[in-house]
Amino acid sequence: MAVDSPLLGLFYSLFINKTEYFAMSAKRKMAHLTEETLVEYRAAFDALDYNNSGKISTLEIAPLMRKLGLMPSNLEVDELVAEVDKDKNAALEGITFEQFCIIAARKYNEIYTENDINEAFRTFDLENNGFIPASELRRALCGMGEKLNDDEMDALLETAQQDADGNVHYESFVRNMYDV
């Protein structure tokens, strides 16, 4: 696939190399996480483990990851859970902390900071005024990775700060993405 811009390249890179990652052992995946990160993940995980079972519901994974600064799509979470759920019972029984760390480590290695994403958006900011055409944003988000449909894109654009011409203030848009 030809990638014709830094923004499209950034979004494209968010969704590649999954097969390689899942071929690694669990310990090797978790080795990518620092001790400080593991402590942070453990505290957040334990806060959701209401009955002290050592497991959390699969429905809590995406919100927990977003709270930790990881930005998975719902489809990515489903795929990641399927990869660690060898006995296919996570939907009923939940996932363990180790399984969560394997899932989180996958996204941790893909982390792009707000600054990284803002830099990609700046390539479309031809007037250097902090705004990009909504059409460029729509093209990037509807054409790459977990594609958004028109209704989803319209809803997303409704939350974005726009100027009179419908251009999106990308820094506030990115900030909103990280606040989800």
XYZ file of C-alpha atoms in Angstrom:
180
model
C 0.000 0.000 0.000
C 1.379 3.387 -0.890
C 1.339 5.857 1.947
C 1.180 9.383 0.580
C 1.519 11.481 3.720
C 3.005 11.403 7.225
C -0.491 11.385 8.758
C -1.619 8.417 6.709
C 1.673 6.694 7.452
C 1.172 7.251 11.164
C -2.337 5.831 11.105
C -1.239 2.922 8.904
C 1.623 2.010 11.246
C -0.828 1.707 14.125
C -2.276 -1.441 12.568
C 0.688 -3.484 11.284
C 3.064 -6.155 12.624
C 0.482 -7.854 14.891
C 1.508 -11.346 13.801
C 5.144 -10.819 14.773
C 4.156 -9.540 18.173
C 1.927 -12.467 19.044
C 4.669 -14.946 18.149
C 6.676 -13.643 21.129
C 6.407 -15.318 24.541
C 4.332 -13.672 27.280
C 7.404 -12.860 29.372
C 9.137 -11.269 26.398
C 6.080 -9.132 25.670
C 5.883 -7.971 29.268
C 9.636 -7.270 29.316
C 8.895 -4.245 27.146
C 7.068 -2.673 30.092
C 9.064 -0.826 32.741
C 8.649 -1.605 36.430
C 6.982 1.783 36.877
C 4.533 0.989 34.078
C 3.746 -2.431 35.559
C 3.043 -0.835 38.954
C 0.720 1.687 37.275
C -1.033 -1.088 35.323
C -1.385 -3.235 38.457
C -2.993 -0.403 40.435
C -5.438 0.371 37.628
C -6.237 -3.331 37.113
C -6.758 -3.960 40.829
C -9.104 -0.977 41.062
C -11.404 -2.780 38.594
C -11.031 -6.208 40.219
C -13.954 -5.552 42.554
C -14.221 -9.101 43.924
C -10.457 -9.715 44.187
C -10.724 -12.643 41.769
C -7.546 -11.679 39.939
C -9.591 -11.039 36.791
C -11.465 -8.181 35.160
C -14.260 -8.225 32.615
C -13.292 -8.025 28.964
C -15.704 -5.077 28.716
C -13.399 -3.087 31.001
C -10.251 -3.553 28.923
C -10.701 -0.772 26.342
C -11.680 1.924 28.899
C -8.839 0.838 31.185
C -6.312 1.008 28.355
C -7.534 4.463 27.358
C -7.254 5.614 30.970
C -3.639 4.420 30.898
C -2.943 6.480 27.772
C -3.191 3.615 25.288
C -5.608 4.244 22.459
C -6.991 0.937 21.162
C -9.975 0.692 18.896
C -12.709 -1.680 20.029
C -11.792 -3.990 17.158
C -8.155 -4.049 18.291
C -9.207 -4.938 21.837
C -11.365 -7.787 20.538
C -8.459 -9.097 18.440
C -5.970 -8.734 21.302
C -8.270 -10.515 23.761
C -8.781 -13.348 21.255
C -5.011 -13.782 21.008
C -4.518 -14.175 24.782
C -7.764 -16.096 25.376
C -6.463 -19.554 24.477
C -9.329 -21.446 26.146
C -11.978 -19.065 24.733
C -13.608 -18.284 28.087
C -12.521 -14.689 28.738
C -15.970 -13.321 27.919
C -17.401 -15.352 30.806
C -14.488 -15.474 33.223
C -12.556 -12.282 32.473
C -8.822 -11.861 31.934
C -5.916 -12.055 34.346
C -3.404 -9.314 35.047
C -0.782 -11.168 32.991
C -3.170 -11.381 30.041
C -3.976 -7.690 30.427
C -0.253 -6.839 30.431
C 0.281 -8.814 27.233
C -2.557 -6.891 25.601
C -1.356 -3.553 26.989
C 2.262 -4.247 26.009
C 1.136 -4.625 22.409
C -0.351 -1.134 22.465
C 2.418 0.268 24.683
C 4.910 -0.454 21.923
C 2.745 1.547 19.490
C 2.239 4.593 21.664
C 2.232 7.861 19.870
C 2.214 10.950 22.019
C -0.100 13.882 21.455
C 2.934 15.689 20.064
C 3.630 12.884 17.554
C 0.092 13.045 16.220
C 0.054 16.852 16.199
C 3.281 16.788 14.159
C 1.608 14.523 11.614
C -1.390 16.849 11.430
C 0.906 19.874 10.951
C 1.799 18.577 7.493
C -1.753 19.475 6.446
C -1.668 22.885 8.159
C -0.556 24.833 5.103
C -1.357 28.211 6.665
C 0.300 27.372 10.019
C -2.819 28.472 11.883
C -3.576 25.288 13.843
C -6.367 24.149 11.517
C -6.564 21.450 8.836
C -9.291 20.767 6.294
C -11.960 18.443 7.675
C -11.750 16.595 4.346
C -8.143 15.550 5.099
C -9.103 14.341 8.556
C -12.049 12.446 7.099
C -9.826 10.858 4.427
C -7.304 9.697 7.020
C -9.797 8.331 9.529
C -12.216 6.784 7.045
C -9.537 5.207 4.894
C -7.072 3.592 7.290
C -7.096 0.918 10.009
C -10.487 0.442 11.629
C -12.339 2.584 9.133
C -14.972 4.966 10.426
C -18.234 5.173 8.525
C -19.745 8.530 7.550
C -22.039 8.686 10.599
C -19.164 7.959 12.999
C -16.993 10.536 11.271
C -19.771 13.136 11.389
C -20.221 12.514 15.124
C -16.477 12.850 15.666
C -16.334 16.101 13.713
C -19.223 17.487 15.786
C -16.973 17.316 18.861
C -14.086 19.035 17.080
C -13.438 22.756 17.279
C -13.868 24.148 13.758
C -13.437 27.535 12.133
C -16.036 29.245 9.915
C -14.758 27.301 6.877
C -15.152 23.923 8.606
C -11.437 23.408 9.189
C -10.606 21.396 12.314
C -8.387 22.732 15.115
C -6.194 19.650 15.251
C -4.513 20.193 18.631
C -7.857 20.303 20.451
C -9.054 17.362 18.339
C -6.019 15.302 19.385
C -6.434 16.386 23.016
C -10.051 15.166 22.877
C -8.861 11.817 21.477
C -6.586 11.369 24.492
C -9.327 12.368 26.935
C -11.657 9.564 25.796
